[in-house]
Amino acid sequence: MTRPVVAPPAPWSFPAATEHVLPNGLRVLLHDLPGQYVLSMRAVVPTSLATEDREVEGVSSMMARLLDEGTQEHDPEEFAELLERHGMAIGAGVSDGGLLVDVDVPQSHLGTAAHLVTAALATPVFPEDEVRRILRSRLAEIEQERASAAHRAAREVARTLWADTDRASRPTAGTVETVSAITRDHLVERHARTVGPRGATLVLAGDLTGLPVLDLLTDSLGAWEAPDHVPPPAALAPVPAADRARVVVVDRPGAVQTEIVVACPGPDRSTPHGWAPHPVASFVVGGSPGARLDAVLREEKGYTYGVRAAFRPRVAGGSFVTSGSVRSEVTGEAVEILLGILDGARDGFTATELRTGVDFVGKTAPGRYATADAVADETAALALEGLPLDFTTRNLAAVAALTLEDLDAAYRRTATGEWTVVLVGDAASVVPALEGRVPGPVTTVGR
């Protein structure tokens, strides 16, 4: 038999969206994806966590969690029954730049989904019993986060990396003190002031064949009104802390592993230098078992199951974060090696690494965006970040055209060597092991 010829991959573009505007100003982006009979709907409302009152930080997250816990039309039980009866799943949350409500629904129940989303956004009633339950749940969640080395490390990184005056330095969903201070009145006021159709976007992806989509959306979300809504100010990148380049050990006596996080400020996807080099650099440094970090720390040394590095863009600004865990007794050497690899990458990448990273980012894109929910998520992110709808396609073309000079320059702009290093582990053994292996003093804090 003749071996079949493997043809090179054909050019691929991110699915195109059609754009519409409803009577109330709500922007609608539609992706018609034949064969995707479970539709994915995303409602994106720009908000700013920086406008939360300091005493009740986390109020936006709590408000989002309560949107589907009763509306003027349906009490919590009725709302839940409607979701179950129509095979729908709904969730809501906030990020640094906005509120996101996501729904997955069978094609035949789009009309019901649109009306329920409208009710959740426009007329939530925040029942007192549900408010108390959600706040108690968040307080219990905080305790669980303290017990998780990864969560505790993430919180300490934010507190160390960003200036203490910046909202980014504190938990999105609030602390024990701020959550305990939240009342139903705070939630009602926050909703009225921050949730409305002006500046918002509705994304719908899936098989839209034969559906009167615009009529259904006009009759529901198109009637959404929010007279007290105040659009948020323009997003600003978080302010880095002046003393961010230091090592912090979070003490967990008796821990047999150490969680390691190394971070520095990074760009958002609107960077004037172009976003394309950043996912490639992430992959080459710490995106696979063959990347520089794992090649040494996992494959050669056997210290870890894996260490990953990634650029994490926000609506404005971002960070470059490397994280993983190692056995407690090798923490000192592992941190020294890790920092050496991150710093050494400033000397430049190889042509083989460039090609490997470019191929991974470019050739896996069709798989990453093969489902309606993945397409909807990406388009919702583009809307929230104020990026053009062809950004993903143009960025993939820029990735294919990357040069070594592009890759090296992008990494050097971010990885300047001023690292925020957070270690969560047994301080009694970790701190002495760091002596002579890390720059500057080491600070120890409690769990």
Coordinates of C-alpha atoms in Angstrom, one line a residue:
M1 CA 0.0 0.0 0.0
T2 CA 1.1 3.5 -0.7
R3 CA 1.7 5.7 2.3
P4 CA -0.8 8.6 2.2
V5 CA 0.6 12.0 1.8
V6 CA 0.2 14.2 4.9
A7 CA -0.7 17.6 3.6
P8 CA 0.4 20.8 5.4
P9 CA -2.4 22.3 7.6
A10 CA -4.7 24.6 5.8
P11 CA -5.0 28.2 6.8
W12 CA -7.4 28.7 9.7
S13 CA -9.3 31.7 11.0
F14 CA -11.2 32.3 14.2
P15 CA -15.0 32.0 13.5
A16 CA -16.3 35.3 12.3
A17 CA -19.1 37.0 14.2
T18 CA -21.9 39.2 12.9
E19 CA -22.5 42.4 14.9
H20 CA -25.9 43.9 15.8
V21 CA -27.2 46.6 18.3
L22 CA -30.5 46.1 20.2
P23 CA -32.8 49.1 20.8
N24 CA -31.4 49.7 24.3
G25 CA -27.8 49.9 23.0
L26 CA -26.8 46.4 23.9
R27 CA -24.2 45.1 21.5
V28 CA -24.8 41.6 20.1
L29 CA -22.2 39.3 18.5
L30 CA -23.4 36.1 16.9
H31 CA -21.3 33.1 15.8
D32 CA -23.3 30.7 13.7
L33 CA -21.5 27.3 14.2
P34 CA -23.3 24.5 12.3
G35 CA -23.6 21.3 14.3
Q36 CA -23.1 22.9 17.7
Y37 CA -26.6 22.4 19.1
V38 CA -25.8 23.4 22.6
L39 CA -25.6 27.2 22.4
S40 CA -23.3 29.3 24.5
M41 CA -24.4 32.7 25.6
R42 CA -22.2 35.2 27.4
A43 CA -23.3 38.6 28.8
V44 CA -20.4 40.9 29.4
V45 CA -20.9 44.1 31.5
P46 CA -17.8 46.3 32.0
T47 CA -17.3 47.1 35.7
S48 CA -14.4 48.2 37.8
L49 CA -13.5 46.6 41.1
A50 CA -11.6 49.8 41.9
T51 CA -14.9 51.6 42.4
E52 CA -15.9 49.3 45.3
D53 CA -15.9 50.9 48.7
R54 CA -12.8 49.6 50.6
E55 CA -14.9 48.6 53.6
V56 CA -17.1 46.2 51.5
E57 CA -14.7 44.9 48.9
G58 CA -16.0 41.7 47.4
V59 CA -19.5 43.2 47.0
S60 CA -19.3 42.8 43.2
S61 CA -18.5 39.1 43.5
M62 CA -21.3 38.5 46.0
M63 CA -23.7 40.4 43.8
A64 CA -22.8 38.3 40.8
R65 CA -23.3 35.1 42.8
L66 CA -26.8 36.2 43.8
L67 CA -28.1 37.1 40.3
D68 CA -29.8 33.8 39.8
E69 CA -31.1 33.5 43.4
G70 CA -34.5 35.0 42.8
T71 CA -35.8 37.7 40.5
Q72 CA -39.0 39.8 40.5
E73 CA -40.7 37.2 38.3
H74 CA -39.3 33.9 39.9
D75 CA -38.3 33.0 43.4
P76 CA -35.0 31.0 43.8
E77 CA -36.7 27.6 43.6
E78 CA -38.7 28.5 40.5
F79 CA -35.6 29.9 38.8
A80 CA -33.7 26.7 39.6
E81 CA -36.5 24.6 38.3
L82 CA -36.7 26.5 35.0
L83 CA -33.0 26.0 34.5
E84 CA -33.3 22.2 35.1
R85 CA -36.4 21.8 33.1
H86 CA -34.8 23.4 30.0
G87 CA -31.4 21.7 30.3
M88 CA -29.7 25.0 31.1
A89 CA -26.6 25.8 33.1
I90 CA -25.9 29.4 34.3
G91 CA -23.1 31.0 36.1
A92 CA -21.9 34.5 37.0
G93 CA -18.7 36.1 38.2
V94 CA -16.6 39.2 38.1
S95 CA -13.0 39.8 37.0
D96 CA -10.8 42.9 37.2
G97 CA -12.7 44.4 34.3
G98 CA -16.2 43.2 34.3
L99 CA -19.2 41.0 35.1
L100 CA -19.7 37.9 33.1
V101 CA -22.9 35.8 33.0
D102 CA -22.5 32.6 31.1
V103 CA -25.3 30.2 29.9
D104 CA -25.2 27.0 28.0
V105 CA -28.6 26.0 26.6
P106 CA -30.1 23.6 24.0
Q107 CA -30.9 25.3 20.8
S108 CA -34.6 24.8 21.2
H109 CA -34.7 26.7 24.5
L110 CA -32.9 29.9 23.5
G111 CA -36.0 32.0 24.1
T112 CA -36.3 30.8 27.7
A113 CA -32.6 31.3 28.3
A114 CA -32.7 34.9 27.0
H115 CA -35.6 35.8 29.3
L116 CA -34.0 34.2 32.3
V117 CA -30.7 36.0 31.7
T118 CA -32.6 39.3 31.3
A119 CA -34.4 38.7 34.6
A120 CA -31.1 37.9 36.3
L121 CA -29.4 41.0 35.0
A122 CA -32.3 43.4 35.2
T123 CA -34.5 42.4 38.2
P124 CA -32.6 40.3 40.8
V125 CA -34.2 40.8 44.2
F126 CA -31.4 39.6 46.5
P127 CA -33.6 37.7 49.1
E128 CA -32.3 38.3 52.6
D129 CA -32.0 34.5 53.3
E130 CA -30.0 34.0 50.1
V131 CA -27.8 37.0 50.9
R132 CA -26.9 35.5 54.3
R133 CA -26.3 32.1 52.8
I134 CA -24.0 33.4 50.1
L135 CA -22.0 35.5 52.5
R136 CA -21.6 32.5 54.9
S137 CA -20.5 30.5 52.0
R138 CA -17.8 33.0 51.0
L139 CA -16.5 33.1 54.6
A140 CA -16.2 29.3 54.6
E141 CA -14.5 29.5 51.2
I142 CA -11.9 31.9 52.6
E143 CA -11.1 29.3 55.2
Q144 CA -10.7 26.6 52.6
E145 CA -8.4 28.9 50.5
R146 CA -6.2 29.3 53.5
A147 CA -5.8 25.6 53.7
S148 CA -4.7 25.4 50.0
A149 CA -1.1 26.2 49.3
A150 CA -1.8 27.3 45.8
H151 CA -4.6 29.7 46.9
R152 CA -2.5 31.0 49.7
A153 CA 0.4 31.6 47.4
A154 CA -1.7 33.5 44.8
R155 CA -3.0 35.8 47.5
E156 CA 0.5 36.5 48.8
V157 CA 1.7 37.2 45.3
A158 CA -1.0 39.7 44.7
R159 CA -0.3 41.4 48.0
T160 CA 3.5 41.6 47.3
L161 CA 3.5 42.3 43.5
W162 CA 1.0 45.2 43.5
A163 CA 1.0 48.4 45.6
D164 CA -1.2 48.1 48.7
T165 CA -3.2 51.1 47.5
D166 CA -4.2 49.2 44.4
R167 CA -7.3 47.0 44.3
A168 CA -5.4 44.3 42.5
S169 CA -3.4 43.6 45.7
R170 CA -6.5 42.4 47.5
P171 CA -8.8 39.4 46.8
T172 CA -11.4 39.9 44.2
A173 CA -14.1 38.2 46.3
G174 CA -13.1 40.1 49.5
T175 CA -11.7 39.2 52.9
V176 CA -13.3 38.1 56.1
E177 CA -13.5 41.7 57.3
T178 CA -15.0 43.1 54.1
V179 CA -17.4 40.3 53.4
S180 CA -18.7 40.4 57.0
A181 CA -19.6 44.0 56.5
I182 CA -21.7 43.5 53.3
T183 CA -25.5 43.9 53.7
R184 CA -28.3 43.5 51.2
D185 CA -28.4 47.2 50.8
H186 CA -24.8 47.2 49.6
L187 CA -25.7 44.6 47.0
V188 CA -28.8 46.4 45.7
E189 CA -26.9 49.6 45.4
R190 CA -23.9 48.0 43.6
H191 CA -26.2 46.3 41.2
A192 CA -28.1 49.4 40.4
R193 CA -25.0 51.4 39.8
T194 CA -22.8 48.9 37.9
V195 CA -25.1 46.6 35.9
G196 CA -26.8 48.0 32.7
P197 CA -26.9 47.6 28.9
R198 CA -24.8 50.6 28.1
G199 CA -21.4 49.4 27.0
A200 CA -22.4 45.7 27.6
T201 CA -22.1 42.9 25.0
L202 CA -24.1 39.7 24.5
V203 CA -22.3 36.9 22.7
L204 CA -24.1 33.9 21.3
A205 CA -22.3 31.0 19.7
G206 CA -23.7 27.7 18.3
D207 CA -25.9 26.4 15.5
L208 CA -28.3 29.3 14.9
T209 CA -30.0 27.8 11.8
G210 CA -33.7 28.6 11.6
L211 CA -33.7 30.5 14.9
P212 CA -35.2 34.0 15.0
V213 CA -32.3 35.1 17.2
L214 CA -32.6 38.8 16.9
D215 CA -36.3 38.8 17.5
L216 CA -35.8 36.6 20.6
L217 CA -33.1 38.8 22.0
T218 CA -34.9 42.1 21.2
D219 CA -38.0 40.9 23.1
S220 CA -35.9 40.0 26.1
L221 CA -32.5 41.6 26.5
G222 CA -33.5 44.4 24.2
A223 CA -36.0 45.6 26.8
W224 CA -33.4 45.6 29.6
E225 CA -33.3 49.0 31.3
A226 CA -31.1 50.3 34.1
P227 CA -31.7 54.0 34.8
D228 CA -29.2 54.3 37.6
H229 CA -26.4 52.5 35.8
V230 CA -23.1 54.5 35.7
P231 CA -20.6 53.2 33.1
P232 CA -17.2 52.5 34.7
P233 CA -14.1 54.6 34.2
A234 CA -11.4 53.5 31.8
A235 CA -9.5 50.5 33.1
L236 CA -6.0 51.2 34.4
A237 CA -3.1 48.8 34.8
P238 CA -2.4 47.9 38.4
V239 CA 0.5 49.8 40.1
P240 CA 3.5 47.6 40.9
A241 CA 4.7 47.7 44.5
A242 CA 8.0 49.6 44.9
D243 CA 9.4 46.7 47.0
R244 CA 8.0 43.9 44.9
A245 CA 11.4 42.3 44.1
R246 CA 11.7 40.2 47.2
V247 CA 11.2 36.7 48.7
V248 CA 8.3 35.9 51.0
V249 CA 7.8 32.6 52.8
V250 CA 4.4 31.7 54.0
D251 CA 4.9 29.4 56.9
R252 CA 3.1 26.0 56.9
P253 CA 4.8 24.1 59.7
G254 CA 5.3 20.4 58.8
A255 CA 4.5 20.8 55.1
V256 CA 6.2 18.2 53.0
Q257 CA 6.0 20.2 49.8
T258 CA 6.7 23.8 49.0
E259 CA 4.5 25.8 46.6
I260 CA 6.6 28.1 44.5
V261 CA 5.3 31.2 42.6
V262 CA 7.5 33.7 40.8
A263 CA 5.9 36.7 39.2
C264 CA 6.5 40.1 37.7
P265 CA 4.3 42.7 36.0
G266 CA 3.4 42.0 32.4
P267 CA 1.4 43.4 29.4
D268 CA -2.2 43.1 28.4
R269 CA -3.2 41.9 24.9
S270 CA -3.4 45.5 23.7
T271 CA 0.3 46.0 24.1
P272 CA 1.7 48.2 21.3
H273 CA 4.6 45.8 20.9
G274 CA 2.1 43.0 19.9
W275 CA 0.8 40.1 21.8
A276 CA 2.0 37.3 19.5
P277 CA 5.4 36.6 21.2
H278 CA 4.0 36.2 24.7
P279 CA 2.1 32.9 24.3
V280 CA 5.1 31.5 22.4
A281 CA 7.5 32.6 25.2
S282 CA 5.2 31.0 27.8
F283 CA 5.3 27.7 26.0
V284 CA 9.0 27.7 25.5
V285 CA 9.8 28.6 29.1
G286 CA 7.2 26.6 30.9
G287 CA 4.3 25.4 28.7
S288 CA 5.1 21.7 28.3
P289 CA 7.1 18.8 29.7
G290 CA 9.8 19.7 27.1
A291 CA 10.0 23.3 28.1
R292 CA 13.1 24.8 29.8
L293 CA 11.7 24.6 33.4
D294 CA 10.4 21.0 33.2
A295 CA 13.4 19.8 31.3
V296 CA 15.5 20.5 34.3
L297 CA 13.3 20.5 37.4
R298 CA 11.1 17.5 36.4
E299 CA 13.0 15.4 33.8
E300 CA 16.6 15.9 35.0
K301 CA 16.2 16.5 38.8
G302 CA 12.9 14.8 39.5
Y303 CA 11.9 17.6 42.0
T304 CA 8.4 18.3 40.7
Y305 CA 5.5 16.9 38.7
G306 CA 5.6 20.1 36.7
V307 CA 6.3 23.9 36.7
R308 CA 4.3 26.1 34.4
A309 CA 4.9 29.7 33.2
A310 CA 2.3 32.0 31.6
F311 CA 1.6 35.6 30.7
R312 CA -1.7 36.5 32.4
P313 CA -3.3 39.6 30.7
R314 CA -5.9 41.7 32.5
V315 CA -8.2 44.2 30.8
A316 CA -5.3 46.7 31.5
G317 CA -1.8 45.4 32.4
G318 CA -1.1 41.9 33.5
S319 CA 1.6 39.6 34.9
F320 CA 4.0 36.9 34.1
V321 CA 3.7 34.0 36.5
T322 CA 5.6 30.8 37.1
S323 CA 4.3 28.3 39.5
G324 CA 4.7 24.7 40.7
S325 CA 5.5 22.6 43.8
V326 CA 8.5 20.7 44.9
R327 CA 9.5 18.4 47.7
S328 CA 10.3 20.5 50.8
E329 CA 13.9 19.2 51.2
V330 CA 14.9 20.5 47.7
T331 CA 13.3 23.9 47.9
G332 CA 16.5 25.9 48.1
E333 CA 18.1 24.3 45.1
A334 CA 14.8 24.3 43.1
V335 CA 14.3 28.0 43.6
E336 CA 17.9 28.8 42.6
I337 CA 17.5 26.7 39.5
L338 CA 14.1 28.1 38.6
L339 CA 15.3 31.7 38.9
G340 CA 18.5 30.9 37.0
I341 CA 16.4 29.5 34.1
L342 CA 14.0 32.5 34.1
D343 CA 17.0 34.9 34.1
G344 CA 19.0 32.9 31.6
A345 CA 16.2 33.1 29.1
R346 CA 17.0 36.8 28.7
D347 CA 20.2 35.6 26.8
G348 CA 17.9 34.5 24.0
F349 CA 15.9 31.5 22.6
T350 CA 16.9 29.1 19.9
A351 CA 15.5 28.7 16.4
T352 CA 14.2 25.3 17.4
E353 CA 12.4 26.7 20.4
L354 CA 10.9 29.4 18.3
R355 CA 9.6 26.9 15.7
T356 CA 8.3 24.6 18.4
G357 CA 6.4 27.4 20.2
V358 CA 5.0 28.9 17.0
D359 CA 3.8 25.5 15.8
F360 CA 2.1 24.7 19.2
V361 CA 0.3 28.1 19.4
G362 CA -0.7 28.2 15.8
K363 CA -1.5 24.5 15.0
T364 CA -3.5 23.8 18.2
A365 CA -5.8 26.9 17.7
P366 CA -8.4 25.0 15.7
G367 CA -8.7 22.5 18.6
R368 CA -8.8 25.2 21.3
Y369 CA -11.7 26.9 19.6
A370 CA -13.5 23.8 18.4
T371 CA -16.6 24.2 20.6
A372 CA -19.2 26.9 21.0
D373 CA -18.3 27.6 24.6
A374 CA -14.6 28.2 23.7
V375 CA -15.6 30.6 20.8
A376 CA -18.0 32.4 23.1
D377 CA -15.4 32.7 25.9
E378 CA -12.8 34.2 23.5
T379 CA -15.2 36.7 21.9
A380 CA -16.5 37.7 25.4
A381 CA -12.9 38.4 26.4
L382 CA -12.3 40.4 23.2
A383 CA -15.4 42.5 24.1
L384 CA -14.3 43.1 27.7
E385 CA -10.8 44.0 26.6
G386 CA -11.9 46.3 23.9
L387 CA -10.1 44.3 21.2
P388 CA -11.3 44.1 17.5
L389 CA -13.2 41.0 16.5
D390 CA -10.4 39.9 14.1
F391 CA -7.8 40.1 16.9
T392 CA -7.5 36.3 17.4
T393 CA -7.0 35.7 13.6
R394 CA -4.5 38.5 13.2
N395 CA -2.6 37.5 16.3
L396 CA -2.2 33.9 14.9
A397 CA -0.9 35.3 11.7
A398 CA 1.6 37.4 13.7
V399 CA 2.6 34.3 15.6
A400 CA 3.4 32.5 12.4
A401 CA 5.6 35.5 11.3
L402 CA 7.6 35.7 14.6
T403 CA 11.3 36.1 14.5
L404 CA 13.9 35.3 17.2
E405 CA 14.4 39.0 17.6
D406 CA 10.7 39.5 18.3
L407 CA 10.6 36.6 20.8
D408 CA 13.8 37.7 22.7
A409 CA 12.7 41.4 22.8
A410 CA 9.3 40.5 24.2
Y411 CA 10.7 38.3 27.0
R412 CA 13.4 40.9 27.9
R413 CA 10.8 43.7 28.2
T414 CA 9.0 41.7 30.9
A415 CA 11.6 39.4 32.6
T416 CA 13.9 42.1 33.9
G417 CA 15.1 40.0 36.9
E418 CA 13.0 41.9 39.5
W419 CA 11.1 38.9 40.7
T420 CA 8.4 38.6 43.3
V421 CA 9.0 35.2 44.9
V422 CA 6.5 33.5 47.2
L423 CA 7.0 30.2 48.8
V424 CA 4.4 28.4 50.8
G425 CA 6.0 25.7 53.0
D426 CA 7.7 24.8 56.3
A427 CA 9.6 28.0 57.1
A428 CA 11.9 26.3 59.6
S429 CA 13.4 24.2 56.8
V430 CA 12.8 26.5 53.8
V431 CA 14.3 29.8 55.0
P432 CA 17.8 28.3 55.9
A433 CA 17.9 26.5 52.6
L434 CA 17.4 29.8 50.7
E435 CA 20.6 31.4 52.2
G436 CA 23.0 32.4 49.4
R437 CA 20.6 31.1 46.8
V438 CA 18.2 34.1 46.4
P439 CA 18.9 37.8 46.1
G440 CA 17.9 40.1 49.0
P441 CA 16.3 39.4 52.4
V442 CA 13.7 36.8 53.0
T443 CA 10.4 37.7 54.8
T444 CA 8.4 35.1 56.7
V445 CA 4.6 35.5 57.3
G446 CA 2.0 33.3 58.9
R447 CA -0.5 31.2 57.0

